[in-house]
Amino acid sequence: MGRVTGRVCLVTGAARGIGRAIAEALLDEGADVCFADLNGERVAELATENAARAEAAGGRVMSAQVNVTKRDEVRAMMQKVAAEFGRVDVVFNNAGVNRPMNFLDVTEDNWHFIMDINGLGTLIGMQEAAHQMIAQGGGGKIINTASIASRQGFDNVAPYCASKWAVVSLTQSGARDLAKHDITVTGFAPGVVATEMWEEVDRDLMEIGAAQAPGQAMEEFASGILRGRVARPADITGTTTFLASPDSDYMTGQIVMIDGGMTL
Ligand code: NAD
């Protein structure tokens, strides 16, 4: 028996990075997993690539193309998973973006882009997950991706920090409102994780003169991490599988920090 055998799990932002690692770790522990992402082509490939992995652990795998800011698409995704796997037990609202900009130059477009995906996308994902879980008779787990940026402010990423503080707040509010349906809401807050997101962050930081070379920002962060290095996606998945498993059933409203001691 795996830690999440028999559980139907859905992960957004699963085309790469942290989301992909979460989804693959759930497969290894026996879950039925839907990889969901704006990049529908890539998640379809990942579903094919992971078919043998799912079979080896006794689970199933599928994919869904979704824009997490579009309610009709998110609802259709929940229905598609329920039609294929029978129900939805665990939903990870993980899709997120970061587009650094100097505080004084932050535009309305930058704010709306980030808040829509990280904030509104999380709210819609929570609501549509909960509607599906309630329709099944209640019970389930919603797990949101926060960040160290939901604990403190950082230079040049004000809207990102605001959006991730929103994720914490939504996690707490959702935990309160959904408790009566036996739905728990938790989250996890990674520190700095080496993913392709950082290529985009580096590009923007260099464009505004806040970094001189790719990798510089990550290196500067690494020097302040008690564990002595930035995280790999695999450093996150022990906790995310735990949050999806029965072992975390008594937890709700909490955000687990996975930052290597960066915020102490
Ligand atoms: P990433 O950029 O590598 O992957 C993000 C995925 O989200 C991509 O596959 C992208 O296509 C998808 N996505 C973007 N917009 C979407 C939308 N509207 N609808 C559906 N999918 C969409 O990022 P990552 O580093 O794997 O980060 C994943 C999550 O972890 C994000 O919420 C991020 O804010 C958070 N996080 C990352 C770090 C880090 O250092 N990498 C640290 C803390 C928190």
GROMACS .gro file of N, CA, C and O and ligand atoms in nm, residues 12-20 36-39 42-43 66-70 93-99 113 116-118 145-149 160 163-164 188-198 200 218 233, ligand 1:
model
  256
   12THR      N    1  -0.257   2.128  -1.031
   12THR     CA    2  -0.243   2.231  -1.136
   12THR      C    3  -0.098   2.280  -1.142
   12THR      O    4  -0.023   2.267  -1.045
   13GLY      N    5  -0.062   2.333  -1.257
   13GLY     CA    6   0.077   2.376  -1.275
   13GLY      C    7   0.168   2.255  -1.282
   13GLY      O    8   0.285   2.260  -1.242
   14ALA      N    9   0.116   2.144  -1.337
   14ALA     CA   10   0.188   2.016  -1.332
   14ALA      C   11   0.273   1.989  -1.456
   14ALA      O   12   0.331   1.882  -1.470
   15ALA      N   13   0.283   2.087  -1.547
   15ALA     CA   14   0.362   2.064  -1.668
   15ALA      C   15   0.512   2.063  -1.639
   15ALA      O   16   0.591   2.011  -1.719
   16ARG      N   17   0.551   2.121  -1.526
   16ARG     CA   18   0.695   2.127  -1.495
   16ARG      C   19   0.713   2.163  -1.346
   16ARG      O   20   0.616   2.185  -1.274
   17GLY      N   21   0.838   2.172  -1.306
   17GLY     CA   22   0.873   2.225  -1.174
   17GLY      C   23   0.810   2.152  -1.056
   17GLY      O   24   0.802   2.029  -1.053
   18ILE      N   25   0.765   2.230  -0.960
   18ILE     CA   26   0.713   2.175  -0.835
   18ILE      C   27   0.587   2.092  -0.860
   18ILE      O   28   0.570   1.983  -0.804
   19GLY      N   29   0.499   2.142  -0.947
   19GLY     CA   30   0.373   2.071  -0.973
   19GLY      C   31   0.396   1.934  -1.032
   19GLY      O   32   0.334   1.835  -0.992
   20ARG      N   33   0.486   1.926  -1.127
   20ARG     CA   34   0.518   1.796  -1.187
   20ARG      C   35   0.572   1.700  -1.081
   20ARG      O   36   0.534   1.583  -1.075
   36ALA      N   37  -0.261   1.877  -1.453
   36ALA     CA   38  -0.336   1.985  -1.519
   36ALA      C   39  -0.247   2.106  -1.537
   36ALA      O   40  -0.165   2.138  -1.450
   37ASP      N   41  -0.261   2.173  -1.650
   37ASP     CA   42  -0.176   2.290  -1.676
   37ASP      C   43  -0.232   2.368  -1.795
   37ASP      O   44  -0.305   2.314  -1.880
   38LEU      N   45  -0.192   2.494  -1.803
   38LEU     CA   46  -0.220   2.577  -1.920
   38LEU      C   47  -0.156   2.513  -2.044
   38LEU      O   48  -0.210   2.520  -2.154
   39ASN      N   49  -0.041   2.453  -2.023
   39ASN     CA   50   0.031   2.384  -2.130
   39ASN      C   51  -0.024   2.241  -2.144
   39ASN      O   52   0.032   2.145  -2.091
   42ARG      N   53   0.202   1.959  -2.299
   42ARG     CA   54   0.306   1.903  -2.213
   42ARG      C   55   0.248   1.807  -2.108
   42ARG      O   56   0.306   1.702  -2.081
   43VAL      N   57   0.133   1.843  -2.049
   43VAL     CA   58   0.077   1.750  -1.949
   43VAL      C   59   0.026   1.622  -2.015
   43VAL      O   60   0.030   1.515  -1.955
   66VAL      N   61  -0.595   2.342  -1.871
   66VAL     CA   62  -0.681   2.434  -1.796
   66VAL      C   63  -0.611   2.568  -1.776
   66VAL      O   64  -0.490   2.575  -1.758
   67ASN      N   65  -0.691   2.674  -1.783
   67ASN     CA   66  -0.645   2.805  -1.737
   67ASN      C   67  -0.713   2.827  -1.602
   67ASN      O   68  -0.836   2.839  -1.596
   68VAL      N   69  -0.634   2.831  -1.495
   68VAL     CA   70  -0.693   2.834  -1.361
   68VAL      C   71  -0.772   2.961  -1.331
   68VAL      O   72  -0.844   2.968  -1.232
   69THR      N   73  -0.760   3.062  -1.417
   69THR     CA   74  -0.836   3.186  -1.395
   69THR      C   75  -0.975   3.180  -1.459
   69THR      O   76  -1.055   3.272  -1.444
   70LYS      N   77  -1.004   3.073  -1.531
   70LYS     CA   78  -1.133   3.060  -1.603
   70LYS      C   79  -1.222   2.957  -1.531
   70LYS      O   80  -1.197   2.836  -1.539
   93ASN      N   81  -0.382   2.336  -0.565
   93ASN     CA   82  -0.384   2.460  -0.642
   93ASN      C   83  -0.241   2.514  -0.642
   93ASN      O   84  -0.201   2.587  -0.552
   94ASN      N   85  -0.166   2.474  -0.743
   94ASN     CA   86  -0.022   2.499  -0.744
   94ASN      C   87   0.023   2.593  -0.855
   94ASN      O   88   0.130   2.654  -0.846
   95ALA      N   89  -0.057   2.608  -0.962
   95ALA     CA   90  -0.015   2.694  -1.074
   95ALA      C   91   0.014   2.835  -1.020
   95ALA      O   92  -0.061   2.888  -0.938
   96GLY      N   93   0.124   2.892  -1.065
   96GLY     CA   94   0.159   3.026  -1.018
   96GLY      C   95   0.261   3.091  -1.109
   96GLY      O   96   0.330   3.023  -1.184
   97VAL      N   97   0.265   3.223  -1.102
   97VAL     CA   98   0.361   3.298  -1.184
   97VAL      C   99   0.427   3.408  -1.100
   97VAL      O  100   0.372   3.453  -0.999
   98ASN      N  101   0.544   3.450  -1.147
   98ASN     CA  102   0.614   3.563  -1.084
   98ASN      C  103   0.677   3.646  -1.195
   98ASN      O  104   0.744   3.590  -1.282
   99ARG      N  105   0.655   3.776  -1.193
   99ARG     CA  106   0.714   3.866  -1.293
   99ARG      C  107   0.773   3.986  -1.220
   99ARG      O  108   0.703   4.085  -1.201
  113PHE      N  109  -0.208   4.047  -1.371
  113PHE     CA  110  -0.158   3.920  -1.424
  113PHE      C  111  -0.125   3.825  -1.308
  113PHE      O  112  -0.169   3.709  -1.305
  116ASP      N  113  -0.436   3.756  -1.065
  116ASP     CA  114  -0.537   3.671  -1.129
  116ASP      C  115  -0.498   3.524  -1.120
  116ASP      O  116  -0.580   3.440  -1.083
  117ILE      N  117  -0.375   3.493  -1.155
  117ILE     CA  118  -0.334   3.352  -1.157
  117ILE      C  119  -0.311   3.300  -1.014
  117ILE      O  120  -0.367   3.197  -0.975
  118ASN      N  121  -0.232   3.373  -0.936
  118ASN     CA  122  -0.196   3.322  -0.802
  118ASN      C  123  -0.310   3.338  -0.701
  118ASN      O  124  -0.328   3.253  -0.614
  145THR      N  125  -0.044   2.615  -0.286
  145THR     CA  126   0.099   2.648  -0.284
  145THR      C  127   0.117   2.794  -0.246
  145THR      O  128   0.081   2.885  -0.322
  146ALA      N  129   0.171   2.814  -0.127
  146ALA     CA  130   0.206   2.950  -0.081
  146ALA      C  131   0.353   2.972  -0.114
  146ALA      O  132   0.402   2.926  -0.218
  147SER      N  133   0.426   3.042  -0.028
  147SER     CA  134   0.567   3.073  -0.056
  147SER      C  135   0.627   3.140   0.067
  147SER      O  136   0.553   3.191   0.152
  148ILE      N  137   0.760   3.144   0.074
  148ILE     CA  138   0.821   3.230   0.176
  148ILE      C  139   0.775   3.374   0.154
  148ILE      O  140   0.773   3.453   0.247
  149ALA      N  141   0.737   3.405   0.029
  149ALA     CA  142   0.687   3.540  -0.001
  149ALA      C  143   0.548   3.563   0.057
  149ALA      O  144   0.493   3.673   0.044
  160TYR      N  145   0.375   3.968  -0.634
  160TYR     CA  146   0.389   3.824  -0.606
  160TYR      C  147   0.371   3.800  -0.456
  160TYR      O  148   0.296   3.709  -0.416
  163SER      N  149   0.016   3.837  -0.364
  163SER     CA  150  -0.066   3.724  -0.411
  163SER      C  151  -0.046   3.602  -0.322
  163SER      O  152  -0.139   3.525  -0.298
  164LYS      N  153   0.075   3.584  -0.270
  164LYS     CA  154   0.100   3.466  -0.188
  164LYS      C  155   0.049   3.487  -0.044
  164LYS      O  156   0.012   3.391   0.023
  188PHE      N  157   0.144   2.472   0.165
  188PHE     CA  158   0.287   2.460   0.195
  188PHE      C  159   0.358   2.579   0.133
  188PHE      O  160   0.313   2.635   0.033
  189ALA      N  161   0.466   2.619   0.198
  189ALA     CA  162   0.537   2.740   0.156
  189ALA      C  163   0.682   2.706   0.125
  189ALA      O  164   0.766   2.699   0.217
  190PRO      N  165   0.714   2.682  -0.003
  190PRO     CA  166   0.854   2.655  -0.036
  190PRO      C  167   0.939   2.781  -0.022
  190PRO      O  168   0.888   2.893  -0.034
  191GLY      N  169   1.069   2.759   0.001
  191GLY     CA  170   1.163   2.871  -0.003
  191GLY      C  171   1.201   2.896  -0.148
  191GLY      O  172   1.116   2.928  -0.230
  192VAL      N  173   1.329   2.881  -0.179
  192VAL     CA  174   1.374   2.895  -0.318
  192VAL      C  175   1.394   2.755  -0.375
  192VAL      O  176   1.472   2.676  -0.322
  193VAL      N  177   1.322   2.725  -0.482
  193VAL     CA  178   1.329   2.593  -0.543
  193VAL      C  179   1.380   2.608  -0.686
  193VAL      O  180   1.326   2.689  -0.764
  194ALA      N  181   1.481   2.533  -0.721
  194ALA     CA  182   1.540   2.544  -0.855
  194ALA      C  183   1.445   2.484  -0.958
  194ALA      O  184   1.437   2.362  -0.974
  195THR      N  185   1.370   2.571  -1.025
  195THR     CA  186   1.278   2.529  -1.132
  195THR      C  187   1.294   2.628  -1.249
  195THR      O  188   1.361   2.732  -1.236
  196GLU      N  189   1.226   2.597  -1.359
  196GLU     CA  190   1.234   2.685  -1.476
  196GLU      C  191   1.174   2.824  -1.450
  196GLU      O  192   1.200   2.918  -1.523
  197MET      N  193   1.091   2.833  -1.345
  197MET     CA  194   1.037   2.965  -1.310
  197MET      C  195   1.149   3.068  -1.291
  197MET      O  196   1.135   3.184  -1.325
  198TRP      N  197   1.262   3.019  -1.238
  198TRP     CA  198   1.373   3.110  -1.211
  198TRP      C  199   1.438   3.166  -1.337
  198TRP      O  200   1.500   3.271  -1.333
  200GLU      N  201   1.268   3.275  -1.588
  200GLU     CA  202   1.186   3.394  -1.616
  200GLU      C  203   1.214   3.504  -1.514
  200GLU      O  204   1.222   3.623  -1.548
  218MET      N  205   1.944   3.357  -0.713
  218MET     CA  206   1.933   3.231  -0.640
  218MET      C  207   2.056   3.208  -0.552
  218MET      O  208   2.044   3.163  -0.438
  233PRO      N  209   1.289   2.032  -0.647
  233PRO     CA  210   1.148   1.991  -0.632
  233PRO      C  211   1.132   1.867  -0.544
  233PRO      O  212   1.036   1.857  -0.467
  265NAD     P1  213   0.702   2.693  -1.292
  265NAD     O1  214   0.695   2.825  -1.361
  265NAD     O2  215   0.817   2.604  -1.321
  265NAD     O3  216   0.567   2.613  -1.319
  265NAD     C1  217   0.443   2.676  -1.311
  265NAD     C2  218   0.343   2.603  -1.397
  265NAD     O4  219   0.217   2.672  -1.386
  265NAD     C3  220   0.381   2.603  -1.546
  265NAD     O5  221   0.377   2.473  -1.597
  265NAD     C4  222   0.276   2.693  -1.610
  265NAD     O6  223   0.241   2.654  -1.742
  265NAD     C5  224   0.159   2.677  -1.515
  265NAD     N1  225   0.064   2.790  -1.524
  265NAD     C6  226   0.093   2.921  -1.528
  265NAD     N2  227  -0.019   2.993  -1.543
  265NAD     C7  228  -0.122   2.905  -1.546
  265NAD     C8  229  -0.262   2.918  -1.560
  265NAD     N3  230  -0.320   3.039  -1.575
  265NAD     N4  231  -0.338   2.807  -1.560
  265NAD     C9  232  -0.281   2.684  -1.547
  265NAD     N5  233  -0.148   2.666  -1.535
  265NAD    C10  234  -0.070   2.775  -1.534
  265NAD     O7  235   0.692   2.726  -1.136
  265NAD     P2  236   0.738   2.644  -1.006
  265NAD     O8  237   0.868   2.696  -0.961
  265NAD     O9  238   0.719   2.498  -1.028
  265NAD    O10  239   0.629   2.697  -0.902
  265NAD    C11  240   0.509   2.628  -0.874
  265NAD    C12  241   0.439   2.699  -0.761
  265NAD    O11  242   0.527   2.711  -0.650
  265NAD    C13  243   0.395   2.842  -0.794
  265NAD    O12  244   0.272   2.869  -0.731
  265NAD    C14  245   0.506   2.926  -0.733
  265NAD    O13  246   0.463   3.056  -0.702
  265NAD    C15  247   0.536   2.846  -0.609
  265NAD     N6  248   0.668   2.871  -0.552
  265NAD    C16  249   0.781   2.851  -0.627
  265NAD    C17  250   0.905   2.875  -0.569
  265NAD    C18  251   1.034   2.856  -0.644
  265NAD    O14  252   1.138   2.901  -0.595
  265NAD     N7  253   1.033   2.792  -0.760
  265NAD    C19  254   0.912   2.919  -0.435
  265NAD    C20  255   0.795   2.937  -0.364
  265NAD    C21  256   0.673   2.911  -0.423
   0.00000   0.00000   0.00000
